[in-house]
PDB file of C-alpha atoms in Angstrom:
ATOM      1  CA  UNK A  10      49.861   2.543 -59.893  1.00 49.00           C
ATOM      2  CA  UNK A  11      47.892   1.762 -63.016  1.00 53.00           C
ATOM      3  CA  UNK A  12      44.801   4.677 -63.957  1.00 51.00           C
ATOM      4  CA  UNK A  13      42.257   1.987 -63.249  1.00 53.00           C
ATOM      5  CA  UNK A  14      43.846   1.166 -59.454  1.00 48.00           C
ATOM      6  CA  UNK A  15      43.967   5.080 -58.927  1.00 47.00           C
ATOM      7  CA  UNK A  16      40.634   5.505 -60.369  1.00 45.00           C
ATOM      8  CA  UNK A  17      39.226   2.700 -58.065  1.00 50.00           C
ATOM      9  CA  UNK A  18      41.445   3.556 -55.132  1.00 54.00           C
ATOM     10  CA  UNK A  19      39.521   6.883 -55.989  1.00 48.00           C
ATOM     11  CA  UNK A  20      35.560   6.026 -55.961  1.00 48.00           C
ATOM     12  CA  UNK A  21      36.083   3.499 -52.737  1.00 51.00           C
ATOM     13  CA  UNK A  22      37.207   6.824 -50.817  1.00 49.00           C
ATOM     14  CA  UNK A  23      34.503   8.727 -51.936  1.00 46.00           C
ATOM     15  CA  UNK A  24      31.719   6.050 -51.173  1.00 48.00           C
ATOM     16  CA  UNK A  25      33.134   5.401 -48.088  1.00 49.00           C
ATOM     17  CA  UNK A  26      32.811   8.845 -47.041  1.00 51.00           C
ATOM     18  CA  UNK A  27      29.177   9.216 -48.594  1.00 46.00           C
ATOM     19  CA  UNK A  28      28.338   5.963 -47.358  1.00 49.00           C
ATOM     20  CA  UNK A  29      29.980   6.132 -43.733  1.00 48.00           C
ATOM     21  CA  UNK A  30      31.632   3.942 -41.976  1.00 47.00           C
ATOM     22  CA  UNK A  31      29.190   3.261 -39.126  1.00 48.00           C
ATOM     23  CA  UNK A  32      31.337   5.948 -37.060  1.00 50.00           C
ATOM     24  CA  UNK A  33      30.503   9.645 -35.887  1.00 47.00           C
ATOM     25  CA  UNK A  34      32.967  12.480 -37.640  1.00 50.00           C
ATOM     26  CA  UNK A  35      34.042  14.088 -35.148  1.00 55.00           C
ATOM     27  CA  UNK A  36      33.505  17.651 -36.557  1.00 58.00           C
ATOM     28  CA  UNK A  37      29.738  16.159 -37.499  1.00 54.00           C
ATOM     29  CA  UNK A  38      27.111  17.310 -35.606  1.00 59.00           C
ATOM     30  CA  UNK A  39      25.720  14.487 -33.363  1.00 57.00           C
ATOM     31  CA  UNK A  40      22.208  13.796 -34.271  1.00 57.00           C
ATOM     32  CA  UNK A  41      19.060  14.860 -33.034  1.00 62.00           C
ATOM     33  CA  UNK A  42      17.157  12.259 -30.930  1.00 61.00           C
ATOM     34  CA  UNK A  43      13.596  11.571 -31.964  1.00 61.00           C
ATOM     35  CA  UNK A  44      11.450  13.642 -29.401  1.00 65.00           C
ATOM     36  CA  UNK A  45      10.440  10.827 -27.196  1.00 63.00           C
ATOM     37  CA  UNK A  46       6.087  11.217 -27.114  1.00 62.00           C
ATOM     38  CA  UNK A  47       4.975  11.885 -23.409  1.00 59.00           C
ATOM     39  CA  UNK A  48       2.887   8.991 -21.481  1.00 60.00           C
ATOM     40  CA  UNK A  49      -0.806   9.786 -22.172  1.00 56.00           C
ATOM     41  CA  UNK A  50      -1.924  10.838 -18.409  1.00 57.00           C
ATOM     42  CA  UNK A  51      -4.259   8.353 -17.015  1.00 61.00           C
ATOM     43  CA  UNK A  52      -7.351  10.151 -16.382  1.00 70.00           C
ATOM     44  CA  UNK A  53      -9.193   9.962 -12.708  1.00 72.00           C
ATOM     45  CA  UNK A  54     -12.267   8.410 -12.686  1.00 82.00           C
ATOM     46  CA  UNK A  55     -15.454  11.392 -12.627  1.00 91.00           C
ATOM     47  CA  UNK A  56     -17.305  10.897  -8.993  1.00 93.00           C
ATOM     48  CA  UNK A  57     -21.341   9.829  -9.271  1.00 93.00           C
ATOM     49  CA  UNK A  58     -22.233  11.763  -6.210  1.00 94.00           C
ATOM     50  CA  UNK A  59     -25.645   9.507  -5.995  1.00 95.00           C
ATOM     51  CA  UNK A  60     -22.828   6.454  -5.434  1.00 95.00           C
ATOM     52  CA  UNK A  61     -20.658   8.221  -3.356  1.00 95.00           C
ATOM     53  CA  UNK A  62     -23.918   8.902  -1.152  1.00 94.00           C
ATOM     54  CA  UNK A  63     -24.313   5.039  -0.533  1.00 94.00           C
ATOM     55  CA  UNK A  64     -20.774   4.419   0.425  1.00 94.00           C
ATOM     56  CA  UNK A  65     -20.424   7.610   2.457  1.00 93.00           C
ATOM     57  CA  UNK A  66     -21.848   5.815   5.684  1.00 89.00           C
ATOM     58  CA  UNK A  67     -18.352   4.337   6.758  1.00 85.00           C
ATOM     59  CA  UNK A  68     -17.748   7.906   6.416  1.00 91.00           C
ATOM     60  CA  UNK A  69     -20.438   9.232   9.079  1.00 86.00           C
ATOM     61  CA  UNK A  70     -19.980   7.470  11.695  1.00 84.00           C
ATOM     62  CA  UNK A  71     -16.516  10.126  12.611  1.00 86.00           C
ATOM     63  CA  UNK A  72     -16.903  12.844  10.278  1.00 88.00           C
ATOM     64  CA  UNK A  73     -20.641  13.132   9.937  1.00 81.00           C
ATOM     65  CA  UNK A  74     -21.247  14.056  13.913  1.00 75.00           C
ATOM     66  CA  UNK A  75     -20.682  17.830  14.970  1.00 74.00           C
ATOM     67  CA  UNK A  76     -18.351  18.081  17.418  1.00 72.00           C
ATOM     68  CA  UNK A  77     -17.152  14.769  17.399  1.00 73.00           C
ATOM     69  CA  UNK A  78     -13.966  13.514  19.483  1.00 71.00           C
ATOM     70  CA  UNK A  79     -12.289  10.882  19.920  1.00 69.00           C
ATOM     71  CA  UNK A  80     -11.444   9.442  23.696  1.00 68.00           C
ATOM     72  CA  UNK A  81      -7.830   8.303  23.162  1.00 66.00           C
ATOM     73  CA  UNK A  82      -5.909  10.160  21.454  1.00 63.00           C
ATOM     74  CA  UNK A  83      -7.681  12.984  22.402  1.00 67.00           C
ATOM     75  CA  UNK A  84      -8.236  14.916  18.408  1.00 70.00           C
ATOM     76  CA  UNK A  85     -11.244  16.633  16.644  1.00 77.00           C
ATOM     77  CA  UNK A  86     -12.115  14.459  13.319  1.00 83.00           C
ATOM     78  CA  UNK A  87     -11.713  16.894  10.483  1.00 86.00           C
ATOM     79  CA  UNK A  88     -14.709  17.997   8.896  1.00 85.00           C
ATOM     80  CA  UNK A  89     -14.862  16.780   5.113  1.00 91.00           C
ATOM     81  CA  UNK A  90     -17.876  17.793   3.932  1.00 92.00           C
ATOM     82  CA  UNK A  91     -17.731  20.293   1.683  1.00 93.00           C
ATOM     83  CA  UNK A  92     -13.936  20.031   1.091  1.00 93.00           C
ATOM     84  CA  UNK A  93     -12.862  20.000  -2.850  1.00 96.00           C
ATOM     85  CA  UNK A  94     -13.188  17.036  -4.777  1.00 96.00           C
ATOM     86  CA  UNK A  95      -9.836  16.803  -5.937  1.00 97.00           C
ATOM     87  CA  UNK A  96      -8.419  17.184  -2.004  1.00 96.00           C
ATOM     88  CA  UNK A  97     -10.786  14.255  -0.519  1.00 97.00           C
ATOM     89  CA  UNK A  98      -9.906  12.318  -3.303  1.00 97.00           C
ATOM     90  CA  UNK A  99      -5.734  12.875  -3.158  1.00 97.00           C
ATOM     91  CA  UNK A 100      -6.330  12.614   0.804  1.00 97.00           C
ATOM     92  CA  UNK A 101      -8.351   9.143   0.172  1.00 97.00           C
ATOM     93  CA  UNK A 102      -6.262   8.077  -2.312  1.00 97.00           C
ATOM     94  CA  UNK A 103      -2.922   8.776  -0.332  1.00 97.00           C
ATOM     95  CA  UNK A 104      -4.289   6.940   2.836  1.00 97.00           C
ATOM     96  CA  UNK A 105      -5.080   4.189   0.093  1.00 97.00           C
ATOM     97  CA  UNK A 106      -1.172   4.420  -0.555  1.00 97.00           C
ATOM     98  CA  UNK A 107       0.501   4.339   2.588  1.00 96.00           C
ATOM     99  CA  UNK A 108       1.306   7.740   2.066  1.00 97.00           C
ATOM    100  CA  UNK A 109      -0.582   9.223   4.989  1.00 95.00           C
ATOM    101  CA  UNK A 110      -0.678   7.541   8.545  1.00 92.00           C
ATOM    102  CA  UNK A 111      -3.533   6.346  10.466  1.00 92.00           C
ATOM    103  CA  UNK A 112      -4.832   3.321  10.835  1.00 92.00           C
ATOM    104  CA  UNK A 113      -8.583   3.680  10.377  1.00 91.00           C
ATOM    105  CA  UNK A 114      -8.159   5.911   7.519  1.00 94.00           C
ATOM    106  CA  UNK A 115      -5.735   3.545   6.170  1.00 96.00           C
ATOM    107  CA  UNK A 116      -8.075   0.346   6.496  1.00 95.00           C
ATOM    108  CA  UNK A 117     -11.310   2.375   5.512  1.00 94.00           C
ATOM    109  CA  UNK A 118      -9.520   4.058   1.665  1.00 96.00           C
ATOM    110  CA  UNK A 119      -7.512   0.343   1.167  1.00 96.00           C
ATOM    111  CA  UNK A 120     -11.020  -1.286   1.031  1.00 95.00           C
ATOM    112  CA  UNK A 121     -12.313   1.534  -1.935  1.00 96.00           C
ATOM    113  CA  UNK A 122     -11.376   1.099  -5.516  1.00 96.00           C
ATOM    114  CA  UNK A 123     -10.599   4.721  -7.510  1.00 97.00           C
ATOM    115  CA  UNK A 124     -14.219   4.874  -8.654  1.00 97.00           C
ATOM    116  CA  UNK A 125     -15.313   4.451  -5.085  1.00 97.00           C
ATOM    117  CA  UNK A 126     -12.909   7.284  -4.121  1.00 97.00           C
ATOM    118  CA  UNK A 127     -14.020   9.572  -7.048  1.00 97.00           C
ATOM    119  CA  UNK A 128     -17.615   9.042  -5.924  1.00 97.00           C
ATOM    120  CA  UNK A 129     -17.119   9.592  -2.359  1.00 96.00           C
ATOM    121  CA  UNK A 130     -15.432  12.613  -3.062  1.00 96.00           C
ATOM    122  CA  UNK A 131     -17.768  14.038  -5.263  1.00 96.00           C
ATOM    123  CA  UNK A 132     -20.622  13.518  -2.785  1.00 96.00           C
ATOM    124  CA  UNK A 133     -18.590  14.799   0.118  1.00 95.00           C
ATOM    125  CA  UNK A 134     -17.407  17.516  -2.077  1.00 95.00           C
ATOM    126  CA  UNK A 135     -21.503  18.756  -2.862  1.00 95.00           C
ATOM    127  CA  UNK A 136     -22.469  18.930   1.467  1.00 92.00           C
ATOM    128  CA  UNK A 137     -22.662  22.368   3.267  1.00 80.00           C
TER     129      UNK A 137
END
């Protein structure tokens, strides 16, 4: 082999390994992945208890009368004013999705968008 074939033969092995070969070593550290940035969290819409006051009448007619019971099935309506905010709204919002069972409940939270929800709850949320 001539000097200048050696001395090429030489420089190609060396780039190649500075350059890589488009494969992992397999001593070599894998790389690190690029932290992956978390979803920005979607932030509930703030209740307007003045609002929530207006569409809290579908709301009265079960839960607004003391003592309240239904004939068939025979159950007390829960009492929901003065619950938290944030547990009206997840109840409303859950009854919205299917996620809770009964019918009423069901029909009445499908027919409120998540403002009306955040404003019912923050009215609901302010009664004694």
């Amino acid at each position: 082999m001539t000097r200048s074939l050696l001395l090429a033969a030489c420089f190609a092995l060396l780039y190649a390994g500075v350059a890589g070969t488009g494969q992992a070593r397999q001593d070599a550290p894998a790389p690190a992945a690029a932290p992956t940035p978390a979803p920005a969290a979607v932030a509930a819409p703030r209740g307007n208890a003045a609002a929530g006051k207006q569409l809290s009448y579908t709301c009265q007619g079960c839960h607004g009368v003391i003592g309240y019971k239904n004939a068939y099935p025979n159950y007390h309506v829960p009492r929901i004013g003065g619950q938290s905010a944030e547990y009206l709204a997840q109840a409303l919002t859950e009854y919205k999705a299917g996620k809770r069972k009964h019918p009423t409940m069901q029909a009445q939270a499908q027919s409120f968008s998540d403002q009306d929800i955040a404003d019912l709850a923050a009215y609901l949320s302010s009664l004694k």
